[in-house]
Amino acid sequence: MLKPEILDPQGQAVQRALPRLGFEGISDVRQGKRFELEVDGPIDEAALARIRDLAESFLANTVIEDFTVKVEEGAEVAEAAK
């Protein structure tokens, strides 16, 4: 996701269009991107550390973006935020 201090023209365009489409009460829209990774083997702290490093060094532009690493296994969800 773009950091809060970075302008988000795409999010602003969506926000302006929502009332015309009948969606009221949305005060802000921020646009982002998502990567889904399938990992071989167990997701332990070492694996999460490698994935966070991958996100920080390759997937996200950390000058203007924040990222979150989220692990989903069936109905169980654990989050590990940067």
Short mmCIF file of N, CA, C and O in Angstrom, two decimals:
data_model
loop_
_atom_site.label_atom_id
_atom_site.label_comp_id
_atom_site.label_asym_id
_atom_site.label_seq_id
_atom_site.Cartn_x
_atom_site.Cartn_y
_atom_site.Cartn_z
N MET A 1 0.85 -1.19 0.00
CA MET A 1 0.00 0.00 0.00
C MET A 1 0.88 1.23 0.00
O MET A 1 1.95 1.24 0.59
N LEU A 2 0.37 2.28 -0.65
CA LEU A 2 1.08 3.55 -0.58
C LEU A 2 1.06 4.06 0.85
O LEU A 2 0.08 3.89 1.57
N LYS A 3 2.15 4.68 1.27
CA LYS A 3 2.20 5.28 2.61
C LYS A 3 1.16 6.39 2.67
O LYS A 3 0.83 7.00 1.64
N PRO A 4 0.63 6.68 3.86
CA PRO A 4 -0.45 7.68 3.98
C PRO A 4 -0.08 9.05 3.44
O PRO A 4 -0.95 9.77 2.94
N GLU A 5 1.18 9.43 3.51
CA GLU A 5 1.58 10.76 3.06
C GLU A 5 1.77 10.87 1.54
O GLU A 5 1.96 11.95 1.00
N ILE A 6 1.66 9.75 0.83
CA ILE A 6 1.82 9.74 -0.62
C ILE A 6 0.44 9.90 -1.27
O ILE A 6 -0.50 9.20 -0.93
N LEU A 7 0.34 10.85 -2.22
CA LEU A 7 -0.92 11.05 -2.93
C LEU A 7 -1.30 9.79 -3.70
O LEU A 7 -0.45 9.09 -4.23
N ASP A 8 -2.59 9.53 -3.76
CA ASP A 8 -3.12 8.32 -4.41
C ASP A 8 -4.19 8.73 -5.41
O ASP A 8 -5.38 8.67 -5.12
N PRO A 9 -3.79 9.17 -6.62
CA PRO A 9 -4.78 9.62 -7.60
C PRO A 9 -5.80 8.55 -7.99
O PRO A 9 -6.97 8.86 -8.20
N GLN A 10 -5.38 7.30 -8.09
CA GLN A 10 -6.31 6.24 -8.45
C GLN A 10 -7.35 6.05 -7.35
O GLN A 10 -8.54 5.92 -7.62
N GLY A 11 -6.91 6.04 -6.10
CA GLY A 11 -7.85 5.93 -4.99
C GLY A 11 -8.81 7.11 -4.94
O GLY A 11 -10.01 6.94 -4.67
N GLN A 12 -8.30 8.32 -5.21
CA GLN A 12 -9.15 9.51 -5.21
C GLN A 12 -10.19 9.44 -6.33
O GLN A 12 -11.35 9.82 -6.13
N ALA A 13 -9.80 8.94 -7.50
CA ALA A 13 -10.75 8.81 -8.62
C ALA A 13 -11.86 7.82 -8.26
O ALA A 13 -13.04 8.07 -8.53
N VAL A 14 -11.50 6.72 -7.64
CA VAL A 14 -12.51 5.74 -7.21
C VAL A 14 -13.43 6.37 -6.18
O VAL A 14 -14.66 6.23 -6.26
N GLN A 15 -12.86 7.09 -5.21
CA GLN A 15 -13.67 7.72 -4.16
C GLN A 15 -14.67 8.71 -4.75
O GLN A 15 -15.84 8.74 -4.35
N ARG A 16 -14.26 9.49 -5.73
CA ARG A 16 -15.17 10.46 -6.36
C ARG A 16 -16.28 9.77 -7.15
O ARG A 16 -17.38 10.29 -7.26
N ALA A 17 -15.99 8.59 -7.71
CA ALA A 17 -16.99 7.88 -8.52
C ALA A 17 -18.02 7.15 -7.67
O ALA A 17 -19.15 6.91 -8.14
N LEU A 18 -17.70 6.80 -6.44
CA LEU A 18 -18.59 5.96 -5.63
C LEU A 18 -19.99 6.55 -5.44
O LEU A 18 -20.98 5.84 -5.62
N PRO A 19 -20.14 7.84 -5.08
CA PRO A 19 -21.50 8.38 -4.92
C PRO A 19 -22.33 8.30 -6.21
O PRO A 19 -23.52 8.02 -6.16
N ARG A 20 -21.69 8.50 -7.35
CA ARG A 20 -22.41 8.41 -8.64
C ARG A 20 -22.89 6.98 -8.89
O ARG A 20 -23.86 6.76 -9.62
N LEU A 21 -22.20 6.01 -8.29
CA LEU A 21 -22.57 4.61 -8.46
C LEU A 21 -23.49 4.11 -7.36
O LEU A 21 -23.81 2.93 -7.30
N GLY A 22 -23.90 5.02 -6.46
CA GLY A 22 -24.84 4.66 -5.41
C GLY A 22 -24.20 4.18 -4.12
O GLY A 22 -24.89 3.66 -3.25
N PHE A 23 -22.90 4.33 -3.98
CA PHE A 23 -22.21 3.92 -2.76
C PHE A 23 -21.90 5.15 -1.92
O PHE A 23 -21.02 5.93 -2.26
N GLU A 24 -22.62 5.32 -0.84
CA GLU A 24 -22.45 6.48 0.04
C GLU A 24 -21.70 6.07 1.30
O GLU A 24 -21.66 4.90 1.66
N GLY A 25 -21.13 7.06 1.99
CA GLY A 25 -20.53 6.82 3.29
C GLY A 25 -19.10 6.31 3.26
O GLY A 25 -18.58 5.88 4.29
N ILE A 26 -18.45 6.32 2.11
CA ILE A 26 -17.05 5.92 2.02
C ILE A 26 -16.21 7.18 2.08
O ILE A 26 -16.26 8.02 1.19
N SER A 27 -15.43 7.35 3.16
CA SER A 27 -14.71 8.61 3.36
C SER A 27 -13.32 8.61 2.74
O SER A 27 -12.74 9.67 2.54
N ASP A 28 -12.74 7.45 2.43
CA ASP A 28 -11.41 7.42 1.83
C ASP A 28 -11.20 6.11 1.10
O ASP A 28 -11.73 5.07 1.51
N VAL A 29 -10.46 6.15 0.01
CA VAL A 29 -10.11 4.95 -0.75
C VAL A 29 -8.61 5.02 -1.02
O VAL A 29 -8.12 6.05 -1.48
N ARG A 30 -7.90 3.97 -0.71
CA ARG A 30 -6.48 3.86 -1.02
C ARG A 30 -6.30 2.62 -1.89
O ARG A 30 -6.82 1.55 -1.58
N GLN A 31 -5.57 2.75 -2.95
CA GLN A 31 -5.33 1.66 -3.88
C GLN A 31 -4.00 1.02 -3.53
O GLN A 31 -3.09 1.67 -3.03
N GLY A 32 -3.87 -0.28 -3.76
CA GLY A 32 -2.62 -0.97 -3.49
C GLY A 32 -2.44 -2.15 -4.42
O GLY A 32 -3.18 -2.33 -5.38
N LYS A 33 -1.42 -2.95 -4.15
CA LYS A 33 -1.18 -4.15 -4.93
C LYS A 33 -1.00 -5.32 -3.98
O LYS A 33 -0.72 -5.13 -2.80
N ARG A 34 -1.14 -6.51 -4.50
CA ARG A 34 -1.08 -7.70 -3.65
C ARG A 34 -0.32 -8.78 -4.39
O ARG A 34 -0.50 -8.99 -5.59
N PHE A 35 0.54 -9.45 -3.67
CA PHE A 35 1.25 -10.61 -4.19
C PHE A 35 0.85 -11.80 -3.33
O PHE A 35 0.80 -11.70 -2.12
N GLU A 36 0.56 -12.92 -3.97
CA GLU A 36 0.26 -14.15 -3.25
C GLU A 36 1.39 -15.12 -3.53
O GLU A 36 1.71 -15.40 -4.68
N LEU A 37 2.02 -15.61 -2.46
CA LEU A 37 3.13 -16.55 -2.58
C LEU A 37 2.71 -17.88 -1.99
O LEU A 37 2.14 -17.93 -0.91
N GLU A 38 2.98 -18.97 -2.69
CA GLU A 38 2.79 -20.30 -2.14
C GLU A 38 4.15 -20.80 -1.72
O GLU A 38 5.10 -20.77 -2.50
N VAL A 39 4.26 -21.24 -0.48
CA VAL A 39 5.54 -21.61 0.11
C VAL A 39 5.59 -23.12 0.34
O VAL A 39 4.63 -23.69 0.88
N ASP A 40 6.68 -23.74 -0.08
CA ASP A 40 6.89 -25.17 0.20
C ASP A 40 7.35 -25.31 1.64
O ASP A 40 8.20 -24.56 2.11
N GLY A 41 6.79 -26.24 2.35
CA GLY A 41 7.21 -26.51 3.72
C GLY A 41 6.48 -25.65 4.73
O GLY A 41 5.59 -24.87 4.39
N PRO A 42 6.86 -25.80 6.00
CA PRO A 42 6.17 -25.08 7.08
C PRO A 42 6.51 -23.59 7.08
O PRO A 42 7.59 -23.18 6.66
N ILE A 43 5.55 -22.80 7.54
CA ILE A 43 5.76 -21.36 7.69
C ILE A 43 6.17 -21.11 9.14
O ILE A 43 5.33 -20.98 10.03
N ASP A 44 7.47 -21.07 9.37
CA ASP A 44 7.97 -20.80 10.70
C ASP A 44 8.57 -19.39 10.70
O ASP A 44 8.49 -18.66 9.72
N GLU A 45 9.18 -19.00 11.82
CA GLU A 45 9.73 -17.64 11.91
C GLU A 45 10.83 -17.40 10.89
O GLU A 45 10.95 -16.31 10.35
N ALA A 46 11.64 -18.42 10.59
CA ALA A 46 12.70 -18.27 9.58
C ALA A 46 12.10 -18.02 8.20
O ALA A 46 12.58 -17.16 7.45
N ALA A 47 11.05 -18.76 7.86
CA ALA A 47 10.39 -18.57 6.56
C ALA A 47 9.76 -17.18 6.49
O ALA A 47 9.86 -16.49 5.47
N LEU A 48 9.09 -16.75 7.57
CA LEU A 48 8.50 -15.41 7.59
C LEU A 48 9.57 -14.34 7.45
O LEU A 48 9.35 -13.34 6.75
N ALA A 49 10.71 -14.52 8.07
CA ALA A 49 11.79 -13.55 7.96
C ALA A 49 12.28 -13.45 6.52
O ALA A 49 12.53 -12.35 6.02
N ARG A 50 12.43 -14.59 5.84
CA ARG A 50 12.86 -14.59 4.44
C ARG A 50 11.81 -13.90 3.56
O ARG A 50 12.15 -13.14 2.65
N ILE A 51 10.53 -14.15 3.82
CA ILE A 51 9.47 -13.54 3.02
C ILE A 51 9.41 -12.04 3.26
O ILE A 51 9.24 -11.26 2.32
N ARG A 52 9.57 -11.60 4.51
CA ARG A 52 9.61 -10.16 4.80
C ARG A 52 10.78 -9.50 4.07
O ARG A 52 10.65 -8.42 3.52
N ASP A 53 11.94 -10.17 4.07
CA ASP A 53 13.11 -9.65 3.37
C ASP A 53 12.84 -9.54 1.87
O ASP A 53 13.18 -8.54 1.23
N LEU A 54 12.20 -10.56 1.31
CA LEU A 54 11.82 -10.55 -0.10
C LEU A 54 10.89 -9.38 -0.40
O LEU A 54 11.09 -8.64 -1.37
N ALA A 55 9.89 -9.19 0.44
CA ALA A 55 8.94 -8.09 0.23
C ALA A 55 9.63 -6.74 0.32
O ALA A 55 9.40 -5.87 -0.52
N GLU A 56 10.49 -6.58 1.31
CA GLU A 56 11.16 -5.30 1.52
C GLU A 56 12.18 -4.98 0.44
O GLU A 56 12.30 -3.84 0.01
N SER A 57 12.90 -5.98 -0.04
CA SER A 57 13.98 -5.72 -0.98
C SER A 57 13.57 -5.84 -2.44
O SER A 57 14.24 -5.29 -3.32
N PHE A 58 12.46 -6.53 -2.74
CA PHE A 58 12.12 -6.80 -4.13
C PHE A 58 10.69 -6.43 -4.51
O PHE A 58 10.46 -5.86 -5.56
N LEU A 59 9.71 -6.76 -3.68
CA LEU A 59 8.31 -6.58 -4.07
C LEU A 59 7.77 -5.19 -3.79
O LEU A 59 6.92 -4.70 -4.53
N ALA A 60 8.22 -4.55 -2.72
CA ALA A 60 7.69 -3.24 -2.33
C ALA A 60 8.74 -2.15 -2.57
O ALA A 60 9.93 -2.39 -2.39
N ASN A 61 8.28 -0.99 -2.96
CA ASN A 61 9.15 0.19 -3.01
C ASN A 61 8.97 0.89 -1.67
O ASN A 61 8.05 1.69 -1.49
N THR A 62 9.84 0.58 -0.72
CA THR A 62 9.63 1.02 0.66
C THR A 62 9.84 2.52 0.86
O THR A 62 9.56 3.03 1.95
N VAL A 63 10.26 3.24 -0.18
CA VAL A 63 10.33 4.69 -0.09
C VAL A 63 8.91 5.26 -0.03
O VAL A 63 8.64 6.20 0.71
N ILE A 64 7.99 4.65 -0.78
CA ILE A 64 6.63 5.18 -0.86
C ILE A 64 5.56 4.19 -0.43
O ILE A 64 4.38 4.55 -0.36
N GLU A 65 5.92 2.92 -0.17
CA GLU A 65 4.93 1.89 0.15
C GLU A 65 5.22 1.23 1.49
O GLU A 65 6.38 1.08 1.89
N ASP A 66 4.16 0.82 2.17
CA ASP A 66 4.23 -0.06 3.33
C ASP A 66 3.79 -1.44 2.87
O ASP A 66 3.08 -1.58 1.88
N PHE A 67 4.18 -2.46 3.61
CA PHE A 67 3.71 -3.80 3.26
C PHE A 67 3.37 -4.58 4.52
O PHE A 67 3.82 -4.28 5.61
N THR A 68 2.55 -5.60 4.32
CA THR A 68 2.16 -6.53 5.38
C THR A 68 2.33 -7.94 4.83
O THR A 68 1.99 -8.20 3.68
N VAL A 69 2.87 -8.82 5.66
CA VAL A 69 2.96 -10.24 5.31
C VAL A 69 1.86 -10.94 6.08
O VAL A 69 1.74 -10.79 7.29
N LYS A 70 1.04 -11.68 5.37
CA LYS A 70 -0.11 -12.35 5.97
C LYS A 70 -0.07 -13.83 5.58
O LYS A 70 0.10 -14.15 4.41
N VAL A 71 -0.22 -14.69 6.57
CA VAL A 71 -0.22 -16.14 6.33
C VAL A 71 -1.64 -16.64 6.46
O VAL A 71 -2.30 -16.38 7.47
N GLU A 72 -2.11 -17.34 5.44
CA GLU A 72 -3.45 -17.92 5.46
C GLU A 72 -3.33 -19.43 5.33
O GLU A 72 -2.74 -19.92 4.39
N GLU A 73 -3.93 -20.14 6.27
CA GLU A 73 -3.98 -21.60 6.22
C GLU A 73 -5.40 -22.02 6.54
O GLU A 73 -5.81 -21.97 7.68
N GLY A 74 -6.16 -22.39 5.53
CA GLY A 74 -7.55 -22.76 5.75
C GLY A 74 -8.32 -21.61 6.34
O GLY A 74 -8.27 -20.49 5.85
N ALA A 75 -9.04 -21.85 7.45
CA ALA A 75 -9.81 -20.80 8.11
C ALA A 75 -8.95 -20.00 9.08
O ALA A 75 -9.35 -18.95 9.55
N GLU A 76 -7.76 -20.52 9.40
CA GLU A 76 -6.88 -19.86 10.37
C GLU A 76 -6.05 -18.79 9.67
O GLU A 76 -5.46 -19.02 8.63
N VAL A 77 -6.01 -17.59 10.22
CA VAL A 77 -5.25 -16.49 9.62
C VAL A 77 -4.36 -15.88 10.69
O VAL A 77 -4.82 -15.53 11.77
N ALA A 78 -3.07 -15.76 10.40
CA ALA A 78 -2.14 -15.09 11.29
C ALA A 78 -1.50 -13.95 10.52
O ALA A 78 -1.20 -14.09 9.35
N GLU A 79 -1.32 -12.80 11.16
CA GLU A 79 -0.71 -11.67 10.49
C GLU A 79 0.61 -11.32 11.13
O GLU A 79 0.75 -11.39 12.34
N ALA A 80 1.54 -10.92 10.30
CA ALA A 80 2.84 -10.45 10.77
C ALA A 80 3.12 -9.15 10.02
O ALA A 80 3.45 -9.20 8.85
N ALA A 81 2.94 -8.02 10.65
CA ALA A 81 3.12 -6.73 9.98
C ALA A 81 4.55 -6.27 10.12
O ALA A 81 5.22 -6.57 11.10
N LYS A 82 4.98 -5.53 9.14
CA LYS A 82 6.33 -4.95 9.17
C LYS A 82 6.43 -3.96 10.27
O LYS A 82 5.56 -3.25 10.62
#
